[in-house]
Short mmCIF file of C-alpha atoms (C1' of nucleotides) in Angstrom, two decimals:
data_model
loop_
_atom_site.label_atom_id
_atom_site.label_comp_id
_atom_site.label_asym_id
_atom_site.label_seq_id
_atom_site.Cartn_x
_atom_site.Cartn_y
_atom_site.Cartn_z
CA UNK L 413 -90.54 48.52 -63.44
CA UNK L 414 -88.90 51.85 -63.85
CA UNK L 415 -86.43 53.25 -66.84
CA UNK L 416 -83.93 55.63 -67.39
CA UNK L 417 -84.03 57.57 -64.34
CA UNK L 418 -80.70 58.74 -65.14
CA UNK L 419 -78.26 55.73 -64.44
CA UNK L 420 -75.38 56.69 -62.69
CA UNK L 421 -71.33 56.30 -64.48
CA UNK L 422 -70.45 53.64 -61.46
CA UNK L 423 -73.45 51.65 -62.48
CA UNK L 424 -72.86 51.76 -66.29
CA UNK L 425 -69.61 50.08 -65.20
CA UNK L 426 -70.46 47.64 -63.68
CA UNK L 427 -72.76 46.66 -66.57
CA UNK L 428 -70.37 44.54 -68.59
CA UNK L 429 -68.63 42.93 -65.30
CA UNK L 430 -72.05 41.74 -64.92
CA UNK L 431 -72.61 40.56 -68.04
CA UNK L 432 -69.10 39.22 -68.54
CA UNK L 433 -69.95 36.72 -65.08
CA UNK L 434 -73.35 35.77 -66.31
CA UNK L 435 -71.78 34.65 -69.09
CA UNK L 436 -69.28 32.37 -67.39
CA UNK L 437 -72.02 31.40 -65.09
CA UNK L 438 -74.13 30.25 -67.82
CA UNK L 439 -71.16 27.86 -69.39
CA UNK L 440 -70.59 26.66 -66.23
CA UNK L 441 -74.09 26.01 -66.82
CA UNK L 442 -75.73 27.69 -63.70
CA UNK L 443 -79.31 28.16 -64.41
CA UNK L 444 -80.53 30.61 -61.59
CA UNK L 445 -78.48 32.72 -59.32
CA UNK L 446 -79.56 34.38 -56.28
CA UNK L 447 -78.30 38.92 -55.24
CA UNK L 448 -76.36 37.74 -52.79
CA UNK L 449 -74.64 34.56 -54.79
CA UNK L 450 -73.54 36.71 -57.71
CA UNK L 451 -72.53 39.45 -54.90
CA UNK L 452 -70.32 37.38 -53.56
CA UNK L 453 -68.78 35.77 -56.88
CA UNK L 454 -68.22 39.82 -57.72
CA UNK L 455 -67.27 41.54 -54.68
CA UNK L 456 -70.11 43.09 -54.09
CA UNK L 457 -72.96 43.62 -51.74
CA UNK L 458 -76.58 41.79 -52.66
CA UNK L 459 -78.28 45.19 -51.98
CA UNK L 460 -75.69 47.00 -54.79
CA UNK L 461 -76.71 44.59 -57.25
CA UNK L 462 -80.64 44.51 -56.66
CA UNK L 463 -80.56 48.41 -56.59
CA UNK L 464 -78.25 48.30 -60.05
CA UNK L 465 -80.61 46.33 -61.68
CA UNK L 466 -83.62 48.09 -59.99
CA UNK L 467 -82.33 51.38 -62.50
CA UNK L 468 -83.37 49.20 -65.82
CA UNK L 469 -86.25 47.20 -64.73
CA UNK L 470 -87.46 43.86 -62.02
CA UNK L 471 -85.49 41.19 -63.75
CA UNK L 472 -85.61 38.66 -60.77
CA UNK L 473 -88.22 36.49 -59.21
CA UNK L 474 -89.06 37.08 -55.74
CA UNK L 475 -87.57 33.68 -53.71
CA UNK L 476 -86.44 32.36 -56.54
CA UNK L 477 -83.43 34.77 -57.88
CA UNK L 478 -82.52 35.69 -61.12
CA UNK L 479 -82.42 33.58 -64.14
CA UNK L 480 -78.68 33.54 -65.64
CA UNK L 481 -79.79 33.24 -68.81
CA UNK L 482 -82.39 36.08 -68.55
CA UNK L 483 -80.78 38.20 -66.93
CA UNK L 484 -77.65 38.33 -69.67
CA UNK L 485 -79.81 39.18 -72.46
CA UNK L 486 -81.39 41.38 -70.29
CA UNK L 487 -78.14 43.37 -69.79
CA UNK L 488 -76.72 42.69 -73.42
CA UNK L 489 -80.21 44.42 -74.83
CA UNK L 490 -79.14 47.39 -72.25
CA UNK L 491 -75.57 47.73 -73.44
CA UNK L 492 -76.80 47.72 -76.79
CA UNK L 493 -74.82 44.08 -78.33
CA UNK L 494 -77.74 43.65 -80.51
CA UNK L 495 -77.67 46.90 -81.96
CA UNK L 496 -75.38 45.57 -84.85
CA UNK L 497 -72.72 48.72 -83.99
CA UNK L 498 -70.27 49.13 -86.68
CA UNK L 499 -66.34 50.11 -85.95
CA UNK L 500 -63.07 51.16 -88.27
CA UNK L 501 -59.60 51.48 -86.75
CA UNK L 502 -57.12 54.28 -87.44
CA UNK L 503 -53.86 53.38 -86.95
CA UNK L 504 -52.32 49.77 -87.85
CA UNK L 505 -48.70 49.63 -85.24
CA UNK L 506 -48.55 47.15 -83.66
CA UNK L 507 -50.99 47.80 -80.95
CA UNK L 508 -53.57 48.30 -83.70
CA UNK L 509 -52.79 44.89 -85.21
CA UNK L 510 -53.06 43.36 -82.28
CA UNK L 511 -56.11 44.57 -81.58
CA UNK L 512 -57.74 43.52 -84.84
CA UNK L 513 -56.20 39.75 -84.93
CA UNK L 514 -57.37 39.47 -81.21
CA UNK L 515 -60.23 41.23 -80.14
CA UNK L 516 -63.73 39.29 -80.53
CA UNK L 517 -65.59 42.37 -81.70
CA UNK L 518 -67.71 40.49 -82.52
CA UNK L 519 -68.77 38.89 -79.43
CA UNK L 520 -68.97 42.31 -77.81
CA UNK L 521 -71.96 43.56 -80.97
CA UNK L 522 -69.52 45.15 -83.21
CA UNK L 523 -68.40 44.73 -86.66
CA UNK L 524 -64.86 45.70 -88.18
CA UNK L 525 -65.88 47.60 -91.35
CA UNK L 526 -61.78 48.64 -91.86
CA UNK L 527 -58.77 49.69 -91.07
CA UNK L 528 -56.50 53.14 -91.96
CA UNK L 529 -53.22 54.06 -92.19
CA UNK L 530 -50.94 55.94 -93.84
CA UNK L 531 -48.27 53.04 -94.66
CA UNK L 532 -47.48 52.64 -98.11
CA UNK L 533 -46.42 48.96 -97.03
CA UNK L 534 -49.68 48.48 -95.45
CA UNK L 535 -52.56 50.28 -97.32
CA UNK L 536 -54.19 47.71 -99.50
CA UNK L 537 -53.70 45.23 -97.77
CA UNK L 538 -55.39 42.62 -95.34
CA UNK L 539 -55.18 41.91 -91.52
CA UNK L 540 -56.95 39.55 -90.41
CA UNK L 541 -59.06 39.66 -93.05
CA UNK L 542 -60.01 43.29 -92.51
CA UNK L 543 -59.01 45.55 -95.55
CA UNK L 544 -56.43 48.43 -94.91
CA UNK L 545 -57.33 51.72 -96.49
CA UNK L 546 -55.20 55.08 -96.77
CA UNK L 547 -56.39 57.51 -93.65
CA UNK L 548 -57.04 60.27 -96.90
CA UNK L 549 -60.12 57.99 -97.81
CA UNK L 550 -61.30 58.26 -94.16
CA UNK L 551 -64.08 60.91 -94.47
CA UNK L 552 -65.08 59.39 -97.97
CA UNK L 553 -65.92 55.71 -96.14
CA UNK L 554 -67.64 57.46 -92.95
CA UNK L 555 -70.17 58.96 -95.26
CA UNK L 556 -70.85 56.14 -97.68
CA UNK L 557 -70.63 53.52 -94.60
CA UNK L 558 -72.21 53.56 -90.99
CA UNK L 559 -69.49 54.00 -88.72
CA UNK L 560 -70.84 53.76 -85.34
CA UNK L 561 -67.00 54.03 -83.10
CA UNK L 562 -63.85 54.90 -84.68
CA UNK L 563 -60.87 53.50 -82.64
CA UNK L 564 -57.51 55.38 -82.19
CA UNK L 565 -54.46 53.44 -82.09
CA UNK L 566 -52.18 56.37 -83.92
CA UNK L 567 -49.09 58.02 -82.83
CA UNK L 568 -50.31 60.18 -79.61
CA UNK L 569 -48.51 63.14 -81.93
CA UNK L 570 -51.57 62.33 -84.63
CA UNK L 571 -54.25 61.02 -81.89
CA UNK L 572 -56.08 65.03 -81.41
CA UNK L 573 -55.93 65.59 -85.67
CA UNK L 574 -57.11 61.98 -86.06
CA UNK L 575 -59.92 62.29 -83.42
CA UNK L 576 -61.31 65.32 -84.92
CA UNK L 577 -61.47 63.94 -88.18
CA UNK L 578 -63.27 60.91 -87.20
CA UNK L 579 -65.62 63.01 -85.19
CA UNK L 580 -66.31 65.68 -88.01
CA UNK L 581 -66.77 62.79 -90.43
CA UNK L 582 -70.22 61.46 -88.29
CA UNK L 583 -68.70 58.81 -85.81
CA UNK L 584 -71.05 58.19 -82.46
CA UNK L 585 -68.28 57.41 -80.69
CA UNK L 586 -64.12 57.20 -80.06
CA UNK L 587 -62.44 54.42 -78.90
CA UNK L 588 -59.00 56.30 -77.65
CA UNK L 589 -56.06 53.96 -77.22
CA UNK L 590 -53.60 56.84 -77.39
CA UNK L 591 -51.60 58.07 -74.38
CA UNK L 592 -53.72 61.28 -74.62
CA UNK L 593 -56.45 63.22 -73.27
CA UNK L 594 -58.69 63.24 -76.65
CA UNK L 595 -60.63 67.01 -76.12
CA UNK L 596 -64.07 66.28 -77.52
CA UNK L 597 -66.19 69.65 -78.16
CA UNK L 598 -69.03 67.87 -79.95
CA UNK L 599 -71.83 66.40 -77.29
CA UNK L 600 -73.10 64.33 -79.37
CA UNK L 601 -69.77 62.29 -79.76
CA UNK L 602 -68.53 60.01 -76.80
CA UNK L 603 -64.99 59.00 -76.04
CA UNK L 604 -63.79 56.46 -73.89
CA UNK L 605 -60.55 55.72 -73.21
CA UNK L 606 -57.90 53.07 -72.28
CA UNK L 607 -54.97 54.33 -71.41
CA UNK L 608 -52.25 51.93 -69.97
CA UNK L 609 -50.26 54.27 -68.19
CA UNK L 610 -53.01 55.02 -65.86
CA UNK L 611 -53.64 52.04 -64.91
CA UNK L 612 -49.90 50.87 -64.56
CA UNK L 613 -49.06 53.85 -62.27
CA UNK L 614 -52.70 53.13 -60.13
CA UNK L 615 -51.16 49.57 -59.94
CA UNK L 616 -47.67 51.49 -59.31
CA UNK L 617 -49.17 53.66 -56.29
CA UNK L 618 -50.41 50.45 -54.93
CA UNK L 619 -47.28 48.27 -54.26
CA UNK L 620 -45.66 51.10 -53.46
CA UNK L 621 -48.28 51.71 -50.53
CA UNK L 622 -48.07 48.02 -49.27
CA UNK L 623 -44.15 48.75 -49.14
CA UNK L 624 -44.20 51.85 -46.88
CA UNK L 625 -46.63 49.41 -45.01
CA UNK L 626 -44.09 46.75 -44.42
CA UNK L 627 -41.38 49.25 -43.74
CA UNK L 628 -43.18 51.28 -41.04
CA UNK L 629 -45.94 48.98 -40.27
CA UNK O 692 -49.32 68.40 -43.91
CA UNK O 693 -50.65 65.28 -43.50
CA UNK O 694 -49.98 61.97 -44.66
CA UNK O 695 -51.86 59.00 -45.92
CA UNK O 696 -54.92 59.61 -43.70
CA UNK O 697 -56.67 56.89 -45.97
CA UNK O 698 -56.72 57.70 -49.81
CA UNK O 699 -59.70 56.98 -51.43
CA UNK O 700 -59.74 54.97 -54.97
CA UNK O 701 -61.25 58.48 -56.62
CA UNK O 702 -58.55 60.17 -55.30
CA UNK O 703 -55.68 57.35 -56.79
CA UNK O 704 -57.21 57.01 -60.12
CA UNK O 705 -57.04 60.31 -60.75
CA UNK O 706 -53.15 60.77 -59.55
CA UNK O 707 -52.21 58.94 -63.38
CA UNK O 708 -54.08 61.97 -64.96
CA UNK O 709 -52.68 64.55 -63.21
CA UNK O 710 -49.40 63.54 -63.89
CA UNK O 711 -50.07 62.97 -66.97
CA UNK O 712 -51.47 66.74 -67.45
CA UNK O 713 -48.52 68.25 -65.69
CA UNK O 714 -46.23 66.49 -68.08
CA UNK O 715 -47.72 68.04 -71.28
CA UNK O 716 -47.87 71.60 -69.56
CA UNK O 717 -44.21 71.28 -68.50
CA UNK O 718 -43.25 70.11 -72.14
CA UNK O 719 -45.63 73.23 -73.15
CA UNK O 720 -43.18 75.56 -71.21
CA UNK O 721 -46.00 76.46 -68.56
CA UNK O 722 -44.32 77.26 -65.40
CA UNK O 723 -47.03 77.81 -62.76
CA UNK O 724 -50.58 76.80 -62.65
CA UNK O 725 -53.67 77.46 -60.68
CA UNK O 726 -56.08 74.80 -59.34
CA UNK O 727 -58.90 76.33 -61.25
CA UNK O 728 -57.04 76.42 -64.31
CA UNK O 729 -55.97 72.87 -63.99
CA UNK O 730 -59.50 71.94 -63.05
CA UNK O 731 -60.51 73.48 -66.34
CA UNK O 732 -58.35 71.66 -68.35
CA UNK O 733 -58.84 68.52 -66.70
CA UNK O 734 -62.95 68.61 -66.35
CA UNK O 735 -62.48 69.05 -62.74
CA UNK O 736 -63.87 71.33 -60.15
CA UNK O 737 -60.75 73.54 -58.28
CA UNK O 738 -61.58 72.58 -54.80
CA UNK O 739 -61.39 68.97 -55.84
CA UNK O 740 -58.24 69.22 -56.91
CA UNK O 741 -56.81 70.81 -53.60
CA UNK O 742 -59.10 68.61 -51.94
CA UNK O 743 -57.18 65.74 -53.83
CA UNK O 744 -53.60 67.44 -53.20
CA UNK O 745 -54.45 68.17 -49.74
CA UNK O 746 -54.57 64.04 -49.01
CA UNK O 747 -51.09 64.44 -49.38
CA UNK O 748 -49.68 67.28 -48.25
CA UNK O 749 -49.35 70.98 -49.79
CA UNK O 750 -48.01 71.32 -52.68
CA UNK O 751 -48.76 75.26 -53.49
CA UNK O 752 -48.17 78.54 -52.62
CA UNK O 753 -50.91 80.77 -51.20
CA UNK O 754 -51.62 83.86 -53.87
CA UNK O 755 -49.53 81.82 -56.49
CA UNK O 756 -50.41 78.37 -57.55
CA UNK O 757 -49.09 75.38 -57.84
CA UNK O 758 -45.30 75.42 -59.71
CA UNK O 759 -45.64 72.51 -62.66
CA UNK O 760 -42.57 71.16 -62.08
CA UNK O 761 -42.21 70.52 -58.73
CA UNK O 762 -45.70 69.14 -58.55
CA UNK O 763 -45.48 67.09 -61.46
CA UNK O 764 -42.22 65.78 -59.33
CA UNK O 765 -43.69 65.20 -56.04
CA UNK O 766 -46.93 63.48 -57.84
CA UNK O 767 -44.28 61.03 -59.28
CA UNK O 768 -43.01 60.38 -56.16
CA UNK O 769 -46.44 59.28 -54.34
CA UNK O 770 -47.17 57.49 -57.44
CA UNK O 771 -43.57 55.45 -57.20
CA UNK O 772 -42.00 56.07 -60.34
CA UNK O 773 -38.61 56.66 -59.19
CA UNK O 774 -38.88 53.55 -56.79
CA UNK O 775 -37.16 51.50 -59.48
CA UNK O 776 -39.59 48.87 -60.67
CA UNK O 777 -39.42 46.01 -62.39
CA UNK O 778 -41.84 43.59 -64.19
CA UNK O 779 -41.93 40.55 -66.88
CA UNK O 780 -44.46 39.96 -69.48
CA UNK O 781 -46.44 36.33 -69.46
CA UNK O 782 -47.52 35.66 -72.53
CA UNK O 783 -45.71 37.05 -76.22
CA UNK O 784 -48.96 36.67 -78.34
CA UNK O 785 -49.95 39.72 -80.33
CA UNK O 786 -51.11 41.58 -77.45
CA UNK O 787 -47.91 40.67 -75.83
CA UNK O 788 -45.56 41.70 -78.22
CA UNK O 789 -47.77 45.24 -79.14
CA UNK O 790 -47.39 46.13 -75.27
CA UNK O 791 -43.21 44.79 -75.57
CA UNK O 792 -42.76 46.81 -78.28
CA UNK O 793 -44.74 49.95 -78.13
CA UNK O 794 -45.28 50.64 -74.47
CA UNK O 795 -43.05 53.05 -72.70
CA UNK O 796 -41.83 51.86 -69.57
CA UNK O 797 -39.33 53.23 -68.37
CA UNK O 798 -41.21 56.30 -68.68
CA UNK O 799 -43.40 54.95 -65.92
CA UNK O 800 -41.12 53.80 -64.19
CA UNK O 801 -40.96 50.20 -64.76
CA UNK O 802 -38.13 48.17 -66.13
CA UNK O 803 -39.35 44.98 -68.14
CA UNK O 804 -36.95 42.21 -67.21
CA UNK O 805 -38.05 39.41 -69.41
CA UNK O 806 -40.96 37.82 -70.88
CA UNK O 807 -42.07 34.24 -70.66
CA UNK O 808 -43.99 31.88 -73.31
CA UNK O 809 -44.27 27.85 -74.18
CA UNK O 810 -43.85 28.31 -78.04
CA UNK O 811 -40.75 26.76 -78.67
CA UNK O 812 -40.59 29.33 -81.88
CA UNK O 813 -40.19 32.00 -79.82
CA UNK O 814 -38.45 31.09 -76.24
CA UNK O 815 -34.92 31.99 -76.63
CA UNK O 816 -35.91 34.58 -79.32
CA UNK O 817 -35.78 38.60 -78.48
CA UNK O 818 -38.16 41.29 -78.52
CA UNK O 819 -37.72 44.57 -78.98
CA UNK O 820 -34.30 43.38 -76.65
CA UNK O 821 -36.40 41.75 -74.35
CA UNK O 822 -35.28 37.74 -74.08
CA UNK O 823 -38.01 35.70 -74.34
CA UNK O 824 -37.84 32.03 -71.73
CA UNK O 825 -39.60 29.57 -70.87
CA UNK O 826 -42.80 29.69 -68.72
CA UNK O 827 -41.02 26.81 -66.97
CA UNK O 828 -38.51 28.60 -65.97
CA UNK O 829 -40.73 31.37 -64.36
CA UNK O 830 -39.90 30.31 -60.45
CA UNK O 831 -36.84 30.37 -60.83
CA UNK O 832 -36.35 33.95 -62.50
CA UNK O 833 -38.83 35.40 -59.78
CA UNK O 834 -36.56 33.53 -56.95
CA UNK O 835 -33.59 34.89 -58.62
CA UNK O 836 -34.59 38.52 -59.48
CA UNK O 837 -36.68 41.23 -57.97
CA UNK O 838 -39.61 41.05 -59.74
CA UNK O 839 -42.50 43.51 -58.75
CA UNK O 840 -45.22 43.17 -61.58
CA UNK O 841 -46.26 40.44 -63.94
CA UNK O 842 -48.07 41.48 -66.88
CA UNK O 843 -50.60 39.05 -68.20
CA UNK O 844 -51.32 38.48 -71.63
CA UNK O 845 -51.91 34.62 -71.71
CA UNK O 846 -54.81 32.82 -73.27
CA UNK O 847 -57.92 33.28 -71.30
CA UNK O 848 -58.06 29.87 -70.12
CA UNK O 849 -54.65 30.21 -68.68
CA UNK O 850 -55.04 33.02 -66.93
CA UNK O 851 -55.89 32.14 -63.41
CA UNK O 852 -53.26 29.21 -63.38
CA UNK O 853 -50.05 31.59 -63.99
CA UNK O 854 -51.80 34.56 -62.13
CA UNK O 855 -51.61 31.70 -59.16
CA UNK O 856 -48.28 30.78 -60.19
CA UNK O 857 -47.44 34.56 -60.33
CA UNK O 858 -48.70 35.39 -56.86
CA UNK O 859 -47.13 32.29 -55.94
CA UNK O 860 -43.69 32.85 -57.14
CA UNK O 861 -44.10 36.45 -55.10
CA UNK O 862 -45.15 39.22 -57.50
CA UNK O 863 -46.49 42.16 -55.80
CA UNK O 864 -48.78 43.06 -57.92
CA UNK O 865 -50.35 41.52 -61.40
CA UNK O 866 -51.56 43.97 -64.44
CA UNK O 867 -54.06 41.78 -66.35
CA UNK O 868 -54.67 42.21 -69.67
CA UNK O 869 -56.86 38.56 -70.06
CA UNK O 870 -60.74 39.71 -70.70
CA UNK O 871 -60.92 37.09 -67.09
CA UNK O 872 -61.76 38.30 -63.48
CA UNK O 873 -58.61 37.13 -61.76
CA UNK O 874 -59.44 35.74 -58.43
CA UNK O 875 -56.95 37.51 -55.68
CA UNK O 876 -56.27 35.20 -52.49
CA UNK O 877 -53.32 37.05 -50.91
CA UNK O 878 -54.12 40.06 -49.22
CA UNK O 879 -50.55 41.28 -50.32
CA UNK O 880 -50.97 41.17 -53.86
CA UNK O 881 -52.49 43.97 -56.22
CA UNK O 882 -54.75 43.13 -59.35
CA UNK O 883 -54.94 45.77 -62.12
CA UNK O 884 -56.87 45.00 -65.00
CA UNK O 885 -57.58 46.44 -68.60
CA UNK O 886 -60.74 44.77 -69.89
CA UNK O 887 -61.11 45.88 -73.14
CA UNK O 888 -64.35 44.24 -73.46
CA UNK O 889 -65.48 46.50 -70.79
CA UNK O 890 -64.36 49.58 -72.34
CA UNK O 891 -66.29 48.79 -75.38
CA UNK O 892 -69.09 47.94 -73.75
CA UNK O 893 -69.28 50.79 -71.77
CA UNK O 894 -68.89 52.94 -75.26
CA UNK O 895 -71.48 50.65 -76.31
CA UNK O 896 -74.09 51.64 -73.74
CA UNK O 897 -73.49 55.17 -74.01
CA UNK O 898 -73.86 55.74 -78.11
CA UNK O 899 -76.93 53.01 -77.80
CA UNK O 900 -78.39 55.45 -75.11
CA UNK O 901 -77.60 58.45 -77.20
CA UNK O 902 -79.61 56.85 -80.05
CA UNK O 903 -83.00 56.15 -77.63
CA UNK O 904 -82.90 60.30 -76.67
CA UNK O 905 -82.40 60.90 -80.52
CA UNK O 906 -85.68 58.40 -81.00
CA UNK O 907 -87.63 59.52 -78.03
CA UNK O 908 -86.51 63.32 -77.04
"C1'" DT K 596 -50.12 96.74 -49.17
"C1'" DA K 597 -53.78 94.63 -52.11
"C1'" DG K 598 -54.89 90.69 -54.82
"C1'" DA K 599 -54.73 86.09 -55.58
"C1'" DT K 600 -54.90 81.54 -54.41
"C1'" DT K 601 -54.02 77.90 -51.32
"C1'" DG K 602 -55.01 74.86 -47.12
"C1'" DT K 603 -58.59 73.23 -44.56
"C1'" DT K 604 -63.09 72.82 -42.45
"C1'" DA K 605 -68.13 72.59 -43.16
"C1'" DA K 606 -72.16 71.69 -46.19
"C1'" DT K 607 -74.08 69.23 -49.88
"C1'" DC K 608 -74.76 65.78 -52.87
"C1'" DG K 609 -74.75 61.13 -54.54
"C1'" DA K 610 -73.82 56.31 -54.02
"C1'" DT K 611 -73.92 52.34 -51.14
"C1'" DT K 612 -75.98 49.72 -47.57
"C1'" DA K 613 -79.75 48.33 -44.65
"C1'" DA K 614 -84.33 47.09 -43.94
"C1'" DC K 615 -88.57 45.09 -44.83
"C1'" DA K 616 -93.02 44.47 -47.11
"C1'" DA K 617 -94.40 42.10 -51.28
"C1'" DT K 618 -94.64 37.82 -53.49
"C1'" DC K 619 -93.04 33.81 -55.92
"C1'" DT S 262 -98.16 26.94 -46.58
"C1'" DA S 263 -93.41 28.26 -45.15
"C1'" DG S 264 -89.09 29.83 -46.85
"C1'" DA S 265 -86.54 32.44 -49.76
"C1'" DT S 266 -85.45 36.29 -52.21
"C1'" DT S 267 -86.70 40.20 -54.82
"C1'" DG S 268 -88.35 45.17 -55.44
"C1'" DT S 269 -88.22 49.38 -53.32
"C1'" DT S 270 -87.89 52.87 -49.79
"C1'" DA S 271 -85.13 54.78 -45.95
"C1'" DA S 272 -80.65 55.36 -43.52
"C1'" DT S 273 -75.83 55.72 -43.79
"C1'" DC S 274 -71.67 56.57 -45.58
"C1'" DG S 275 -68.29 58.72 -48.47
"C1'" DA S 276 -66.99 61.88 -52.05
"C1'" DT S 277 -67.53 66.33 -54.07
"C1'" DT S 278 -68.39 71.11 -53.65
"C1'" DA S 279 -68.56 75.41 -51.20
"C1'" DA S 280 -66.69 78.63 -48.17
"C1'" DC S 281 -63.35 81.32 -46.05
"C1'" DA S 282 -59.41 82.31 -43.05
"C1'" DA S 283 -54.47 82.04 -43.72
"C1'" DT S 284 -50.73 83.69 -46.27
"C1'" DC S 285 -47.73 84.31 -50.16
#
DNA sequence: TAGATTGTTAATCGATTAACAATC
DNA sequence: TAGATTGTTAATCGATTAACAATC
């Protein structure tokens, strides 16, 4: 049993892949899996996930495995889904929307407190049930609510203003959706970002690879 | 000048990013640039990004730097954004539609052929210019056109049937947007996925750690 | 030329894999 | 008990960093 030795970013990642195929083990209703069973199911080595979980603690049972249902909670407590986080979104385009009439925030531990813009049209309003409020009462709500993650889904022209605002105004965390590089100068604050370009030019790269391949082979 | 000795995944994700820096310093009217100033503004040490540039070819001049232009041009290259792309969208849902209608692709590169649904509201419809068929008809299109990349945005329990039928139908590569691990069979397909669930997560875990130092420093 | 900065090899660091004793 | 599989340390592999000669 060991804690906290200082957990390493390629482990943190592979955190909620783990906990994402627990979960679909456990409705498939698998009981008990084994290193090397869930290795394979991941594409990964028995001896990367023992040492993984090693970091946080002995979750297994020596000849026996690891109990499915266990071991998710297990991993859940780690990522923090209990910890009742709370979230607002800035920015309600279309991507935005989306994101609030789709995403199960909370099946991931957070809670939608609201949504800003700067819309006449939309401000006042409801999506999805989540209130829309004008972007000016943005500091005023971060410091009568708890706003754990603010989430950026603004024009990439407004994304650097929009992220300072929301990290002067208390947030933990940014969720950045915008096609920029948010700078963050606060160390307390943590950013994390999903940009789509990135990934469709690494997914570019690679079937332009396998083509050079088939050309000159 | 070498070639292709073997890129590492580091070195690819990080390809995206440097383009992506390059652009905003060429739109900033910065001509030339150093490896230890681009390392600065990127997070990144200098000798990792000749190290990086180096798996390549070179790119710079000795006692100059790197010109912004022409490596922002020859990154594009390796990258394949002037190799003429194309892709369709599976799947016209909110998600769908956001990506349709706000995501630039032709600035990566990509054209976006056509998407595909089975809501008879919306096959036949447009969006955003982009004519929206059948999933039926989704054999038949591939057969018929050059299509590269299929972008998934389908219910999560459809995903694995038209990422089969994708693969299937010969897409080279599949950008997955479903919160599902697609399972790959064919060697000569790509996966690239955007788990948003992960991202969060991952925030998640690191504002949840932040809290325990805060608690116990 | 002198100064700057790359290209490229070598050294270091960290992450993954292997091994095996502990034990359920 | 015998078999299986973890927890945990050691060995290996790969990626990052350092160093410096080449050269613009």
């Amino acid at each position: 049993m060991k804690r906290n030795v200082k957990v390493s970013t390629a482990v943190i990642r592979r955190l909620p892949r783990y906990y994402r195929q627990l979960s679909e083990l456990q409705e498939s209703g698998v009981v008990r899996i084994s290193s090397s069973a869930l290795g394979k199911s991941m594409g990964l080595t028995a001896s990367q996930i023992r040492q993984d979980l090693f970091c946080f603690g002995g979750f297994g049972q020596q000849g026996y495995g690891y109990k499915v249902d266990g071991l998710k909670e297990e991993i859940g407590e780690i990522l923090g889904i209990s910890q009742g986080h709370t979230l607002i979104v800035l920015g309600t385009g279309n991507l935005g929307r989306a994101i609030i009439q789709n995403f199960r925030f909370s099946t991931n531990g957070f809670q939608l407190l609201a949504a800003f813009d700067i819309d006449p049209a939309v401000v006042g309003t409801q999506i999805a049930g989540v209130p829309v409020r004008h972007a000016d009462e943005l500091e005023d709500f971060v410091a009568a609510n708890r706003v754990d993650v603010g989430l950026l889904t603004v024009p990439i022209a407004a994304a650097q203003r929009m992220g300072d605002r929301l990290m002067e105004a208390g947030v933990r965390g940014i969720w950045n959706f915008t096609n920029y590089e948010l700078a963050c100068s606060r160390p307390d604050v943590v950013v994390e970002s999903v940009h789509f370009s990135d990934s469709l030019l690494t997914l570019s790269y690679l079937i332009s690879q396998r083509e050079d391949m088939e050309e000159n082979p």
